Amino acid sequence: MSDAATSTRRVPYFDYAKVYEAYRPDIDAAIDRVLRRGAYILQAELTEFENALAEFLDVRNCIGVANGTDALILALRAVGVGVGDEVVVPSHTYVASAAAVWSLGATPVLADCGEDHLVDVASMRALISSKTKALMPVHLNGRMCDMDGVSRLARERSLIVVEDAAQAVGARFDNRSPGTFNSIAALSFYPAKILGCLGDGGAVLTNDADLAEAIRQLRDHGRRSDGQVVSWGFNSRLDTLQAAVLLAKLSALAGELERRREIARRYHEGLGAVGTVELPPHPDENQRRYDVFQNFEIRVENRAIVQEALARAGVGTILPWGGRAVHQIDKLGLTANVPGTDHLFEGCLLLPMNQFMTDDDVEYVIDQAVVCAE
Ligand SMILES: *Cc1c(COP(=O)(O)O)cnc(C)c1O
């Protein structure tokens, strides 16, 4: 067993510098090609990346935009969400999911989460009103929501589905990616996301050709491919430089997803028997899902003590979004009756989870967590 007091090992929550280190020759070559051509806005690498990612995910259309939050805003806007509408969003999410709704003059209505920490479809159902326009399932931690339940509910009540897939690139439900459930989905390429770029980036996914064309126009001032302005729009394009970097990283993605699943298996082996720790679903638990573990979100008793002890042992952990669900952010003035989310946020903690961790790193985190949690 490792002894925290004498150990020199450190496992930071996420090491941003490692991203570049891991892909340096490919990133340097990609940037060099773009800079030499002076090709910055809506150039070849953007289309190449969009096509390559669409193919990898088996989605008909992928449109690169400036960041994940914009991807949500443009998607909501394209499906017609506007002033006076309500959109049902889980409270267990990043503030950006709700803020995207708010930014269009619509109201986010906050639903509860279930045992796997993802939105509970029954809770969504109970919140539907005559003003509800869309449902926003959020595929947190690299795991897709119950898309059977969400799709059925949307069909029954004639609602649109806008998926927040910012944490779920590569995740599948019944072998289908976000954006393929008669829906439109948002991805984020924030540096700490599974497929991260060197700054901000995002994309919209959809099988619907008309929605895809609407997003292409909305991201570029309402312009059509012939340059004519045909609607109001935004400036929200994914930089060609970022697209070139993402394209260079894309070939490693499948292996990275598998590595994350392997780390999740190890965490289950090492921590599954610790009574004070609740783990996310095992990667092999359900053949309908392919979870990609953007994060490894556990719930522990005595979280403050565990987190502090892990920090002393050199293991970086974080509280999701500073430890607050959206309804717990006082200044936003949203209220919600979400007992499952309240319970989760009393003890949720993110353990280190990324493709740059070695087996020794994972073993070290497990050893320390076992000691701290007992
Ligand atoms: C990261 C994230 C976003 C926002 O993505 P950005 O690219 O940072 O704008 C939205 N929703 C969720 C759940 C996220 O994790």
PDB file of C-alpha atoms and ligand atoms in Angstrom, residues 67-69 72 93-94 96-97 138 140 164 166-167 188 190 193 201, ligand 1:
ATOM      1  CA  ASN A  67     -17.736  26.741 -28.678  1.00  0.00           C
ATOM      2  CA  GLY A  68     -20.131  24.279 -27.081  1.00  0.00           C
ATOM      3  CA  THR A  69     -22.370  26.953 -25.596  1.00  0.00           C
ATOM      4  CA  LEU A  72     -26.474  24.875 -27.971  1.00  0.00           C
ATOM      5  CA  THR A  93     -25.498  20.171 -15.617  1.00  0.00           C
ATOM      6  CA  TYR A  94     -23.116  22.978 -16.436  1.00  0.00           C
ATOM      7  CA  ALA A  96     -24.165  26.725 -20.037  1.00  0.00           C
ATOM      8  CA  SER A  97     -27.041  24.306 -20.783  1.00  0.00           C
ATOM      9  CA  VAL A 138     -27.591  16.334 -21.131  1.00  0.00           C
ATOM     10  CA  LEU A 140     -23.055  13.981 -18.740  1.00  0.00           C
ATOM     11  CA  ASP A 164     -26.303  18.694 -24.844  1.00  0.00           C
ATOM     12  CA  ALA A 166     -20.696  18.523 -24.778  1.00  0.00           C
ATOM     13  CA  GLN A 167     -19.362  15.666 -22.620  1.00  0.00           C
ATOM     14  CA  SER A 188     -17.727  20.993 -27.078  1.00  0.00           C
ATOM     15  CA  TYR A 190     -12.972  22.782 -24.708  1.00  0.00           C
ATOM     16  CA  LYS A 193     -13.108  17.665 -23.042  1.00  0.00           C
ATOM     17  CA  GLY A 201     -14.463  25.104 -30.113  1.00  0.00           C
TER      18      GLY A 201
HETATM   19  C1  LIG B   1     -18.387  22.045 -21.523  1.00  0.00           C
HETATM   20  C2  LIG B   1     -19.874  22.032 -21.463  1.00  0.00           C
HETATM   21  C3  LIG B   1     -20.675  22.959 -22.146  1.00  0.00           C
HETATM   22  C4  LIG B   1     -20.146  24.192 -22.812  1.00  0.00           C
HETATM   23  O1  LIG B   1     -19.142  23.999 -23.717  1.00  0.00           O
HETATM   24  P1  LIG B   1     -18.116  25.210 -24.031  1.00  0.00           P
HETATM   25  O2  LIG B   1     -17.376  24.722 -25.206  1.00  0.00           O
HETATM   26  O3  LIG B   1     -17.265  25.385 -22.817  1.00  0.00           O
HETATM   27  O4  LIG B   1     -18.941  26.413 -24.320  1.00  0.00           O
HETATM   28  C5  LIG B   1     -22.047  22.784 -22.118  1.00  0.00           C
HETATM   29  N1  LIG B   1     -22.612  21.782 -21.451  1.00  0.00           N
HETATM   30  C6  LIG B   1     -21.887  20.870 -20.768  1.00  0.00           C
HETATM   31  C7  LIG B   1     -22.577  19.755 -20.061  1.00  0.00           C
HETATM   32  C8  LIG B   1     -20.503  20.985 -20.730  1.00  0.00           C
HETATM   33  O5  LIG B   1     -19.787  20.105 -20.014  1.00  0.00           O
END
